Amino acid sequence: MNILTDTGYDEGVSVLGIVDSTVNPLWAVIALGDTPSIGWQIVGSVLTALLLAVFSFRALMRRQPPHIENGCWHCRLDLPFGGGLLHLYNRAFVAAHGMFALRSPETVYFSAAVDSSGKPLQCGSSYCIRGRDPDTRWWSLTAYKNEHLIPNVLNRYSFSKTTIGRGADGSWQIYLSPRHQSENWLPTGEPNGKLTLLLRLYNPSPAVLSDPVTVELPQILPLEKAS
Amino acid sequence: MSFELLRWVALTLVLAGTFLLVALWRFPSAVTKIYVRRFGKRLGTPPWNQLQGGALLHPGTDHVVRSSPDILNMFGVYDVSAEPARVRCFVPDWDAYWSISLYAWNTENFYVLNDRMTKPGALELIIVGPGGHHQKKGNETVVMAPTARGVIVLRAVVKNREDTEEVARMQELVQRSTITRYSETGEDPSNPRAAG
């Protein structure tokens, strides 16, 4: 039957035979109730599709697009991910998380949101970042809270190839902590917030570009385990 | 499951997929629009063919997520819908990463030039809109933009932000950069005093 009633939807035969035909049309659609009019079906479909699209978009923007993993570091080179839908996704993700980023031959970005044991970085905890100069023209390592620079008494937001204090063998350690550290201290400020690190390699060597998985990157160790 | 329900589910999934694709496609342009609008508000003038910045970022001034604290950024917006735009900038003659990047309205990075790809000193970049034409003159570098409006980001690394002398030197260099409509009379970029 397809008789349109003043309720706005069909007096159709219920699929399950148990749903009252006077219930809300949207609910009737979802609960396999009466067959609504084609108009209500379209309205229900569009609204449901919009909701699905919004949730899917939010979920996509929260998860990492295809990337390269090197220990606890993630890297998205812009070269190997091709075009089409993946390109759309990558572009939208970059717009959400790294607007106006440079291409890989200019700068390779390695980001970390977990320590070397896989635990999420926390602003209230202390870490030792231990490494050597990567194979690149210049590098810098920046700490962010909720994707923005962290206010601190030293006005220090990063260490770089130029500013890092090194040991005799060229290796270095950065102390990421809310509490004062005697050397190479990168403050993390107040304890709440999502902590992330970004290592930028400017004009990286061809070896870094061709095989970022095997590049030697710094380890991020909880301070109590680092000593 | 009835045919009507299957039809409804299929329609909903197709629509949801379409909406998602449109969202992915339009999102970067929408974000650009927001940045450009904010840029215009900060300037207090229409944002088109304007270039501003050149200060080190601090918490609160890092409007773009994950901004670099070691870079002097000049942010600008080009509009080549009526005629080409002329960007004048200066490449450092000391070893420090410097680059100029052009982004289409959809955030695609369609052009980048760094200090190792060109000579130190004055650089004149002409941005030409889609379907436009420009006869290259002198030392001009001509770039075809895929969209009539887009974003310019000029970056210069400051190796040590606590070194005030280095910061001032690089700041003086990047803040001399300008963007104008091509027909506007500009000063000679080879004259270091000209661009102020």
Short mmCIF file of C-alpha atoms in Angstrom, two decimals:
data_model
loop_
_atom_site.label_atom_id
_atom_site.label_comp_id
_atom_site.label_asym_id
_atom_site.label_seq_id
_atom_site.Cartn_x
_atom_site.Cartn_y
_atom_site.Cartn_z
CA MET A 1 0.00 0.00 0.00
CA ASN A 2 1.22 3.46 -0.69
CA ILE A 3 -1.42 5.73 0.71
CA LEU A 4 0.07 8.96 2.00
CA THR A 5 -1.58 9.92 5.27
CA ASP A 6 -1.61 13.18 7.18
CA THR A 7 1.23 11.86 9.31
CA GLY A 8 3.47 12.33 6.28
CA TYR A 9 4.39 8.73 5.63
CA ASP A 10 2.82 5.66 4.13
CA GLU A 11 0.32 3.42 5.81
CA GLY A 12 2.47 0.61 4.49
CA VAL A 13 2.62 -2.90 5.81
CA SER A 14 5.12 -3.25 8.63
CA VAL A 15 8.04 -5.46 7.79
CA LEU A 16 7.96 -7.08 11.20
CA GLY A 17 4.31 -6.44 11.79
CA ILE A 18 4.94 -5.12 15.28
CA VAL A 19 5.71 -1.45 14.82
CA ASP A 20 2.86 0.96 15.12
CA SER A 21 2.42 2.98 11.96
CA THR A 22 2.07 6.24 13.90
CA VAL A 23 5.60 6.22 15.31
CA ASN A 24 8.14 8.78 14.20
CA PRO A 25 8.98 8.21 10.52
CA LEU A 26 12.74 8.21 11.10
CA TRP A 27 12.37 5.65 13.85
CA ALA A 28 10.09 3.63 11.67
CA VAL A 29 12.76 3.51 9.01
CA ILE A 30 15.52 2.57 11.41
CA ALA A 31 13.40 0.04 13.33
CA LEU A 32 12.21 -1.72 10.17
CA GLY A 33 8.73 -0.46 10.81
CA ASP A 34 6.20 0.79 8.35
CA THR A 35 7.44 1.70 4.93
CA PRO A 36 7.49 5.50 4.95
CA SER A 37 6.76 7.64 1.96
CA ILE A 38 9.56 8.10 -0.52
CA GLY A 39 9.97 11.68 0.73
CA TRP A 40 10.54 10.58 4.32
CA GLN A 41 12.83 7.79 3.16
CA ILE A 42 15.00 10.33 1.36
CA VAL A 43 15.00 12.75 4.30
CA GLY A 44 15.92 9.92 6.67
CA SER A 45 18.58 8.69 4.30
CA VAL A 46 20.16 12.14 3.86
CA LEU A 47 20.20 12.85 7.60
CA THR A 48 21.63 9.43 8.42
CA ALA A 49 24.20 9.79 5.65
CA LEU A 50 25.22 13.22 6.98
CA LEU A 51 25.68 11.80 10.46
CA LEU A 52 27.68 8.87 9.10
CA ALA A 53 29.85 11.22 7.03
CA VAL A 54 30.51 13.54 9.99
CA PHE A 55 31.52 10.66 12.27
CA SER A 56 33.65 9.06 9.55
CA PHE A 57 35.37 12.38 8.82
CA ARG A 58 36.13 12.94 12.50
CA ALA A 59 37.45 9.40 12.83
CA LEU A 60 39.64 9.77 9.74
CA MET A 61 41.07 13.06 10.97
CA ARG A 62 41.94 11.45 14.31
CA ARG A 63 43.77 8.46 12.93
CA GLN A 64 47.06 8.57 11.10
CA PRO A 65 46.96 8.23 7.32
CA PRO A 66 49.45 5.77 5.80
CA HIS A 67 52.81 6.55 7.29
CA ILE A 68 56.26 5.20 7.90
CA GLU A 69 57.20 4.05 11.38
CA ASN A 70 60.70 4.24 12.73
CA GLY A 71 60.66 3.19 16.37
CA CYS A 72 58.29 5.53 18.17
CA TRP A 73 58.53 8.09 15.36
CA HIS A 74 56.00 8.49 12.56
CA CYS A 75 56.80 10.08 9.25
CA ARG A 76 54.66 10.87 6.23
CA LEU A 77 56.77 11.40 3.16
CA ASP A 78 54.69 13.05 0.46
CA LEU A 79 56.24 10.97 -2.30
CA PRO A 80 55.01 7.37 -2.15
CA PHE A 81 51.31 7.80 -1.43
CA GLY A 82 50.12 8.47 -4.93
CA GLY A 83 46.93 10.22 -5.93
CA GLY A 84 43.20 9.58 -5.89
CA LEU A 85 41.29 9.10 -2.67
CA LEU A 86 44.41 8.64 -0.58
CA HIS A 87 45.68 11.97 -1.82
CA LEU A 88 42.41 13.64 -0.79
CA TYR A 89 42.71 12.07 2.64
CA ASN A 90 46.37 13.03 3.06
CA ARG A 91 45.66 16.60 2.03
CA ALA A 92 42.75 16.94 4.45
CA PHE A 93 44.81 15.39 7.25
CA VAL A 94 47.69 17.78 6.64
CA ALA A 95 45.21 20.70 6.63
CA ALA A 96 43.98 19.55 10.04
CA HIS A 97 47.32 18.79 11.66
CA GLY A 98 50.17 20.46 9.76
CA MET A 99 48.83 23.21 7.55
CA PHE A 100 51.24 24.58 4.94
CA ALA A 101 53.86 21.92 5.60
CA LEU A 102 56.86 21.65 3.30
CA ARG A 103 57.52 18.83 0.87
CA SER A 104 59.86 16.04 1.91
CA PRO A 105 62.97 17.19 -0.01
CA GLU A 106 62.70 20.47 1.90
CA THR A 107 61.82 19.09 5.30
CA VAL A 108 61.06 15.63 6.62
CA TYR A 109 58.88 15.65 9.73
CA PHE A 110 59.14 12.84 12.26
CA SER A 111 56.50 13.07 14.98
CA ALA A 112 56.18 11.12 18.21
CA ALA A 113 53.24 10.87 20.59
CA VAL A 114 54.55 7.83 22.50
CA ASP A 115 57.84 6.97 24.17
CA SER A 116 60.16 4.20 23.01
CA SER A 117 58.16 1.60 24.96
CA GLY A 118 54.93 2.70 23.26
CA LYS A 119 53.36 4.58 26.19
CA PRO A 120 51.70 7.93 25.37
CA LEU A 121 53.85 10.95 26.20
CA GLN A 122 52.50 12.93 29.15
CA CYS A 123 53.25 16.52 30.05
CA GLY A 124 53.55 15.64 33.74
CA SER A 125 56.23 12.97 33.15
CA SER A 126 59.95 13.36 32.49
CA TYR A 127 61.80 11.84 29.55
CA CYS A 128 65.32 11.60 28.24
CA ILE A 129 65.62 11.92 24.47
CA ARG A 130 68.89 10.33 23.53
CA GLY A 131 70.42 10.49 20.07
CA ARG A 132 72.94 11.74 17.53
CA ASP A 133 72.73 14.30 14.75
CA PRO A 134 70.59 12.91 11.92
CA ASP A 135 71.96 12.96 8.38
CA THR A 136 70.59 16.32 7.33
CA ARG A 137 71.60 19.91 6.71
CA TRP A 138 69.99 21.13 9.93
CA TRP A 139 67.52 19.70 12.43
CA SER A 140 65.34 20.87 15.27
CA LEU A 141 63.23 19.05 17.84
CA THR A 142 60.16 20.83 19.23
CA ALA A 143 57.73 19.89 22.01
CA TYR A 144 54.02 20.72 21.64
CA LYS A 145 51.10 20.55 23.99
CA ASN A 146 47.79 20.11 22.17
CA GLU A 147 49.64 20.94 18.90
CA HIS A 148 50.91 24.35 20.15
CA LEU A 149 54.11 25.66 21.71
CA ILE A 150 54.39 25.19 25.47
CA PRO A 151 54.70 28.34 27.61
CA ASN A 152 57.66 28.10 29.99
CA VAL A 153 59.98 30.27 32.07
CA LEU A 154 62.96 29.83 29.74
CA ASN A 155 61.00 30.66 26.58
CA ARG A 156 62.59 27.53 25.16
CA TYR A 157 60.51 25.45 22.78
CA SER A 158 63.08 23.39 20.90
CA PHE A 159 66.65 22.19 20.61
CA SER A 160 68.50 22.12 17.33
CA LYS A 161 71.71 21.08 15.68
CA THR A 162 73.06 24.50 16.68
CA THR A 163 71.80 24.81 20.26
CA ILE A 164 72.14 21.28 21.63
CA GLY A 165 74.90 20.53 24.15
CA ARG A 166 76.82 17.42 23.09
CA GLY A 167 79.02 14.83 24.72
CA ALA A 168 82.62 14.18 23.62
CA ASP A 169 81.45 11.47 21.21
CA GLY A 170 78.92 13.80 19.56
CA SER A 171 75.88 12.18 21.13
CA TRP A 172 73.33 14.28 23.01
CA GLN A 173 70.50 13.99 25.49
CA ILE A 174 67.49 16.28 25.81
CA TYR A 175 65.60 16.26 29.10
CA LEU A 176 61.90 16.74 28.51
CA SER A 177 60.34 17.54 31.86
CA PRO A 178 58.07 19.91 33.78
CA ARG A 179 60.85 20.15 36.42
CA HIS A 180 64.17 21.97 36.09
CA GLN A 181 67.01 19.90 34.63
CA SER A 182 70.68 20.82 34.73
CA GLU A 183 71.36 20.50 30.99
CA ASN A 184 69.47 20.46 27.70
CA TRP A 185 66.17 21.01 29.49
CA LEU A 186 63.09 21.25 27.29
CA PRO A 187 60.26 22.28 29.64
CA THR A 188 56.81 20.73 29.29
CA GLY A 189 54.97 23.22 31.52
CA GLU A 190 51.75 22.32 33.28
CA PRO A 191 51.08 18.58 33.61
CA ASN A 192 47.80 18.37 31.68
CA GLY A 193 47.55 18.18 27.89
CA LYS A 194 48.58 15.98 25.00
CA LEU A 195 52.34 16.06 24.52
CA THR A 196 53.89 15.48 21.11
CA LEU A 197 57.35 15.90 19.65
CA LEU A 198 58.26 16.96 16.15
CA LEU A 199 61.71 16.39 14.70
CA ARG A 200 62.30 18.44 11.57
CA LEU A 201 65.08 17.54 9.17
CA TYR A 202 65.81 20.41 6.78
CA ASN A 203 67.21 19.43 3.39
CA PRO A 204 67.67 15.82 4.50
CA SER A 205 70.24 13.61 2.80
CA PRO A 206 69.10 11.38 -0.08
CA ALA A 207 69.55 8.40 2.27
CA VAL A 208 66.90 9.80 4.63
CA LEU A 209 64.49 10.43 1.78
CA SER A 210 64.95 7.02 0.19
CA ASP A 211 64.84 4.95 3.37
CA PRO A 212 63.42 6.82 6.37
CA VAL A 213 62.68 3.56 8.16
CA THR A 214 66.35 2.83 8.82
CA VAL A 215 67.44 6.37 9.74
CA GLU A 216 68.90 6.46 13.23
CA LEU A 217 66.48 8.54 15.30
CA PRO A 218 66.59 9.52 18.96
CA GLN A 219 65.14 7.24 21.62
CA ILE A 220 62.55 8.64 24.01
CA LEU A 221 62.98 7.04 27.40
CA PRO A 222 61.11 7.70 30.67
CA LEU A 223 63.67 9.52 32.81
CA GLU A 224 63.73 6.93 35.60
CA LYS A 225 64.63 4.24 33.06
CA ALA A 226 67.17 6.36 31.19
CA SER A 227 69.77 6.57 33.96
CA MET B 1 15.21 -7.79 4.89
CA SER B 2 12.79 -6.06 2.57
CA PHE B 3 13.75 -4.66 -0.78
CA GLU B 4 12.76 -1.16 0.43
CA LEU B 5 15.10 -1.40 3.37
CA LEU B 6 17.98 -2.68 1.26
CA ARG B 7 17.38 0.16 -1.16
CA TRP B 8 17.34 2.65 1.71
CA VAL B 9 20.56 1.29 3.22
CA ALA B 10 22.29 1.35 -0.16
CA LEU B 11 21.15 4.92 -0.82
CA THR B 12 22.30 6.02 2.64
CA LEU B 13 25.73 4.45 2.22
CA VAL B 14 26.20 5.99 -1.22
CA LEU B 15 25.14 9.37 0.13
CA ALA B 16 27.40 9.04 3.18
CA GLY B 17 30.34 8.15 0.94
CA THR B 18 29.60 11.11 -1.29
CA PHE B 19 29.33 13.51 1.67
CA LEU B 20 32.59 12.16 3.07
CA LEU B 21 34.40 12.67 -0.23
CA VAL B 22 33.03 16.20 -0.55
CA ALA B 23 34.14 16.93 3.03
CA LEU B 24 37.66 15.61 2.35
CA TRP B 25 37.81 17.58 -0.88
CA ARG B 26 36.50 20.88 0.53
CA PHE B 27 38.00 20.79 4.03
CA PRO B 28 41.47 22.13 3.07
CA SER B 29 39.90 25.03 1.14
CA ALA B 30 37.67 25.82 4.11
CA VAL B 31 40.69 25.85 6.43
CA THR B 32 42.55 28.16 4.03
CA LYS B 33 39.55 30.47 4.03
CA ILE B 34 39.65 30.63 7.83
CA TYR B 35 43.38 31.40 7.88
CA VAL B 36 43.03 34.06 5.20
CA ARG B 37 40.09 35.67 7.01
CA ARG B 38 42.08 35.78 10.26
CA PHE B 39 45.06 37.18 8.37
CA GLY B 40 42.87 39.95 6.95
CA LYS B 41 41.51 40.73 10.42
CA ARG B 42 45.03 41.03 11.81
CA LEU B 43 46.00 43.32 8.95
CA GLY B 44 42.82 45.37 9.16
CA THR B 45 42.70 45.46 5.35
CA PRO B 46 41.63 43.02 2.63
CA PRO B 47 44.19 40.19 2.72
CA TRP B 48 44.84 39.97 -1.02
CA ASN B 49 48.42 40.55 -2.14
CA GLN B 50 49.66 41.21 1.35
CA LEU B 51 52.64 39.72 3.12
CA GLN B 52 53.24 39.99 6.84
CA GLY B 53 55.16 38.40 9.65
CA GLY B 54 58.82 37.79 10.17
CA ALA B 55 58.68 37.49 13.93
CA LEU B 56 59.69 34.49 15.99
CA LEU B 57 56.66 32.63 17.30
CA HIS B 58 55.74 32.28 20.95
CA PRO B 59 52.89 30.47 22.70
CA GLY B 60 49.78 32.42 21.77
CA THR B 61 51.15 33.72 18.47
CA ASP B 62 51.51 30.25 16.93
CA HIS B 63 48.14 30.30 15.18
CA VAL B 64 49.06 27.47 12.80
CA VAL B 65 49.25 24.08 14.52
CA ARG B 66 52.76 22.73 15.12
CA SER B 67 54.47 25.95 14.08
CA SER B 68 58.23 25.97 14.20
CA PRO B 69 59.77 28.17 16.90
CA ASP B 70 63.05 28.35 14.96
CA ILE B 71 61.69 29.85 11.79
CA LEU B 72 60.86 33.39 10.79
CA ASN B 73 57.70 33.05 8.75
CA MET B 74 56.28 35.60 6.39
CA PHE B 75 52.69 34.67 5.61
CA GLY B 76 50.92 36.14 2.63
CA VAL B 77 47.99 35.75 0.30
CA TYR B 78 48.20 36.20 -3.45
CA ASP B 79 45.35 37.13 -5.76
CA VAL B 80 46.15 36.82 -9.43
CA SER B 81 42.57 36.81 -10.71
CA ALA B 82 43.01 40.20 -12.41
CA GLU B 83 46.73 40.26 -13.16
CA PRO B 84 49.98 38.57 -12.09
CA ALA B 85 51.49 39.31 -8.71
CA ARG B 86 55.09 40.25 -8.06
CA VAL B 87 56.92 38.89 -4.99
CA ARG B 88 60.22 40.49 -4.10
CA CYS B 89 62.37 38.78 -1.52
CA PHE B 90 65.97 38.36 -0.49
CA VAL B 91 67.94 35.14 -0.18
CA PRO B 92 70.51 35.10 2.65
CA ASP B 93 74.18 34.99 1.73
CA TRP B 94 75.04 32.91 4.79
CA ASP B 95 74.31 29.24 5.43
CA ALA B 96 70.78 29.10 6.80
CA TYR B 97 67.76 27.34 5.38
CA TRP B 98 65.51 29.79 3.54
CA SER B 99 62.59 29.01 1.25
CA ILE B 100 59.54 30.46 -0.39
CA SER B 101 56.53 28.18 -0.89
CA LEU B 102 53.36 28.77 -2.82
CA TYR B 103 50.13 26.96 -1.94
CA ALA B 104 46.97 26.74 -4.01
CA TRP B 105 43.68 27.57 -2.33
CA ASN B 106 43.21 23.85 -1.62
CA THR B 107 46.58 23.85 0.26
CA GLU B 108 48.47 22.00 -2.49
CA ASN B 109 52.12 23.09 -2.36
CA PHE B 110 52.75 23.75 -6.06
CA TYR B 111 56.02 25.63 -5.86
CA VAL B 112 59.01 25.83 -3.55
CA LEU B 113 62.38 27.47 -3.95
CA ASN B 114 65.10 27.26 -1.30
CA ASP B 115 68.39 29.07 -0.77
CA ARG B 116 70.37 26.23 -2.32
CA MET B 117 68.35 26.37 -5.54
CA THR B 118 69.06 30.04 -6.26
CA LYS B 119 71.71 32.70 -5.79
CA PRO B 120 71.93 34.89 -2.68
CA GLY B 121 70.46 38.37 -2.99
CA ALA B 122 67.32 39.80 -4.55
CA LEU B 123 64.74 37.47 -6.06
CA GLU B 124 61.73 38.48 -8.11
CA LEU B 125 58.94 35.94 -8.44
CA ILE B 126 56.00 36.54 -10.76
CA ILE B 127 52.87 34.53 -9.97
CA VAL B 128 50.56 34.08 -12.95
CA GLY B 129 46.98 32.84 -12.58
CA PRO B 130 45.36 29.87 -14.31
CA GLY B 131 45.20 30.43 -18.05
CA GLY B 132 47.22 33.63 -17.72
CA HIS B 133 50.37 34.56 -19.61
CA HIS B 134 53.38 36.65 -18.69
CA GLN B 135 56.37 37.59 -20.78
CA LYS B 136 59.40 37.09 -18.58
CA LYS B 137 61.58 40.17 -18.14
CA GLY B 138 65.10 40.38 -16.75
CA ASN B 139 65.74 38.14 -13.75
CA GLU B 140 62.10 37.36 -13.11
CA THR B 141 61.12 33.82 -12.16
CA VAL B 142 57.64 33.06 -13.50
CA VAL B 143 55.38 30.59 -11.68
CA MET B 144 51.98 29.42 -12.91
CA ALA B 145 49.47 29.12 -10.07
CA PRO B 146 46.71 26.48 -10.33
CA THR B 147 44.24 28.70 -8.46
CA ALA B 148 43.68 32.45 -8.73
CA ARG B 149 44.09 32.86 -4.99
CA GLY B 150 46.41 31.09 -2.61
CA VAL B 151 48.95 31.37 0.12
CA ILE B 152 52.64 32.30 0.25
CA VAL B 153 54.89 31.20 3.07
CA LEU B 154 58.42 32.48 3.31
CA ARG B 155 60.58 30.63 5.83
CA ALA B 156 64.00 31.43 7.19
CA VAL B 157 65.69 29.35 9.87
CA VAL B 158 67.19 31.11 12.84
CA LYS B 159 69.77 28.67 14.12
CA ASN B 160 69.69 30.02 17.65
CA ARG B 161 66.69 32.10 18.68
CA GLU B 162 68.57 33.34 21.74
CA ASP B 163 71.19 34.93 19.48
CA THR B 164 69.57 38.37 19.11
CA GLU B 165 72.09 39.47 16.50
CA GLU B 166 71.29 36.53 14.24
CA VAL B 167 67.56 36.99 14.76
CA ALA B 168 67.74 40.70 13.90
CA ARG B 169 69.85 40.03 10.80
CA MET B 170 67.46 37.42 9.41
CA GLN B 171 64.42 39.45 10.43
CA GLU B 172 65.71 42.48 8.57
CA LEU B 173 66.16 40.30 5.48
CA VAL B 174 62.77 38.58 5.45
CA GLN B 175 60.76 41.65 6.42
CA ARG B 176 61.97 43.43 3.28
CA SER B 177 59.92 40.95 1.25
CA THR B 178 56.91 42.41 -0.54
CA ILE B 179 54.07 41.33 -2.77
CA THR B 180 52.29 43.69 -5.15
CA ARG B 181 50.08 43.52 -8.22
CA TYR B 182 52.35 43.34 -11.24
CA SER B 183 51.24 46.68 -12.65
CA GLU B 184 52.08 48.52 -9.44
CA THR B 185 55.39 50.30 -9.71
CA GLY B 186 57.93 48.65 -7.46
CA GLU B 187 61.38 49.63 -6.43
CA ASP B 188 64.46 48.00 -7.84
CA PRO B 189 65.01 44.82 -5.79
CA SER B 190 68.73 44.92 -6.48
CA ASN B 191 68.90 48.12 -4.46
CA PRO B 192 69.11 46.92 -0.85
CA ARG B 193 67.79 50.21 0.50
CA ALA B 194 64.84 50.35 -1.84
CA ALA B 195 62.50 47.90 -0.18
CA GLY B 196 62.97 49.44 3.27
#
